[in-house]
Amino acid sequence: MTTKDLASDQAAKTAEKIQEEAEVGGNIRLLRGWEAQLLFWSCVLFTVFHLFVLNIHPIDPWLFRSAHVSFGSAIGFLMFSARSRQRAGTPWYDWIFMAASIACFVYIYDNLDQLLFRAGAAPTEWDLVIGLIGTFLILEITRRSAGLALPIIAAIFLLYCVVGPWMPGVLYHKGIRIDHLFSFVYSMEGVFGPTTAVSSTYIILFITFAGFLQVSKIGDYFVNFSFALAGTARGGPAKVAVMSSALMGTINGTSAGNVAATGTFTIPMMKRVGYPPRSAGAIEAAASTGGQIMPPVMGAGAFIMAEITGIPYTELMIAAVLPAALYFIAVYFMVDNEAKRLNMRGLDRSQLPRMDEMLRRVFLFIPLIVLIFGLVTGYSVIRSGTLAMVSALVISWLLPETRMGPREVLDALHLGAKGTIQLIAVCACAGIIVGVIGLTGIGLRFSSMILAIAGESQLMALIFAMAIAIILGMGMPTTAAYAVAASVVAPGLIKLGISPLVAHMFVFYYAVISAITPPVALAGYAGAAIAGSDPMKTSVTSFVYGMAAFIVPFMFFYSPALLMQGDWVQVTHYAATACIGVYLLAGALTGWYFGPAPKLIRAVLLVASLLLIYGGLLTDLTGLAIAMLLAIFQYTRRKAR
């Protein structure tokens, strides 16, 4: 087998299967006949509706978002079975759930003018009924598509509204009437609030863009290009995993999806050059996780950040460049040190795509260039994404193997909706939590509690924020974990004097990294499924490979220039010393620094890395001096051997 034919149909089917198993527990329903056709055309029309509203004919936000959630839920009940073993056919109760989802939209459509004034304040009996039904349907479709953790947390928040009068201390509140609760939560203040605003605009747009790249095979070119560039290097397939995950991460919204897209190719190749299955799956998981912090798309969480903070998305994208680069540099150094330690080789050039062929097709990068150019030059995110999608269609016509006809366009529209359903459910369910936080004020009280525990120490508050973001992310997708943490934790950090950009980027970064944090590490599980290794052991190993990256948020806290906050001299200085610090940290963790490093050398390397990471001139000079002395010592020691 060679990598020249990496983008085969069979590989694509395998990737899709792995992604389904990793993200939704394998409960996607296998439809046949007219039900399969119903799902296909429903998805196509769903995507076309969104593109039409976003680019041609805007409608009232509440109406648009309720259509997004209601029809998305209806499609979800057709796609996802209630239990993993119910794989074929659609039972009668799911048709009732679909009808109820659509009925919720019809009610909002008929009563929109009145709901704009009375939601949460003077609800009617029917407002309560629709709020109860709509909330239940969201909890159920989230359970089916994303697991139990997020619905349970949302249910606890809803229960908290009722039992508040009996809660102690900062958790006490006077209690919320049931009719006020559900009419408030199932409104623009909750379910149809900022999280759904993001899923109904940016998320569906960019996942559809990814669908165009996938159907046209332009996305496969990114993987092939990475193989041609780094396949022959020491431990080549592992380095390809890092590079291709960075490229695919610009268009893919989930860590597990990124693992499935690139890991199907890279993991078998890593095993061929000597990586144990556990390490192969772990490297891909660690690399793919960084895709959600890689500009220009950065997964769904960054769009929610822009919605919550009011910071333009272009500024967030620019601020994320160096942290994303440091993440991938850290993983790359870990992989390279591992390859040195195990004395690995790369793949033979005859097994790889030819670089001259890849360079002749370099124009396939144009859709990404169009997207970045549009965002940087001031076009809106929606317009930039739409132009990138159109450019992907046009560019596909330049090669016979990538050419998209009417059928391929329909397939891309179908993939766009199908890939969005889980995130629609997650964002709507997160909206329930955000609504309860706003209704009860628990977010401000929780922030006050964090401040009281941490005292005036920003470092202690950041450690608490890190722990909360990681814990939330272990049980729910990144999007929801960030949305909840941003509502509960970020305000407390801002009160301590930390800038909103640093506070939200800090929380977002750890919500992303939670995908490789045991015991529940979705990206690690996806990597294990492809590698055929033990899921828990693979997750622990992926945590180790990504450990150097765990320090990056503290780096941009102490050195805001890493978020492009400062002049170019500061940015260049801190970026250079941060790269060296990450390199030393990777050496300390892997036990390799110009040769095998004993425990004492590793301990001193760790100290030197932390000095460089801190960001002061004196600490930087001290760290560099230690690093140089250790390099001389290791070189002399190695030569003597």
PDB file of C-alpha atoms in Angstrom, residues 12 47 221 318 403 447 475 598:
ATOM      1  CA  ALA A  12     -13.434   8.265   3.352  1.00  0.00           C
ATOM      2  CA  THR A  47     -28.669  24.029   4.364  1.00  0.00           C
ATOM      3  CA  TYR A 221      -4.983  17.375  -0.911  1.00  0.00           C
ATOM      4  CA  ILE A 318      -5.259  37.226  14.863  1.00  0.00           C
ATOM      5  CA  ARG A 403     -14.757  18.476 -10.352  1.00  0.00           C
ATOM      6  CA  SER A 447     -17.458  34.264  40.312  1.00  0.00           C
ATOM      7  CA  GLY A 475     -18.069  15.552  29.942  1.00  0.00           C
ATOM      8  CA  PRO A 598      18.882  11.862  32.947  1.00  0.00           C
TER       9      PRO A 598
END
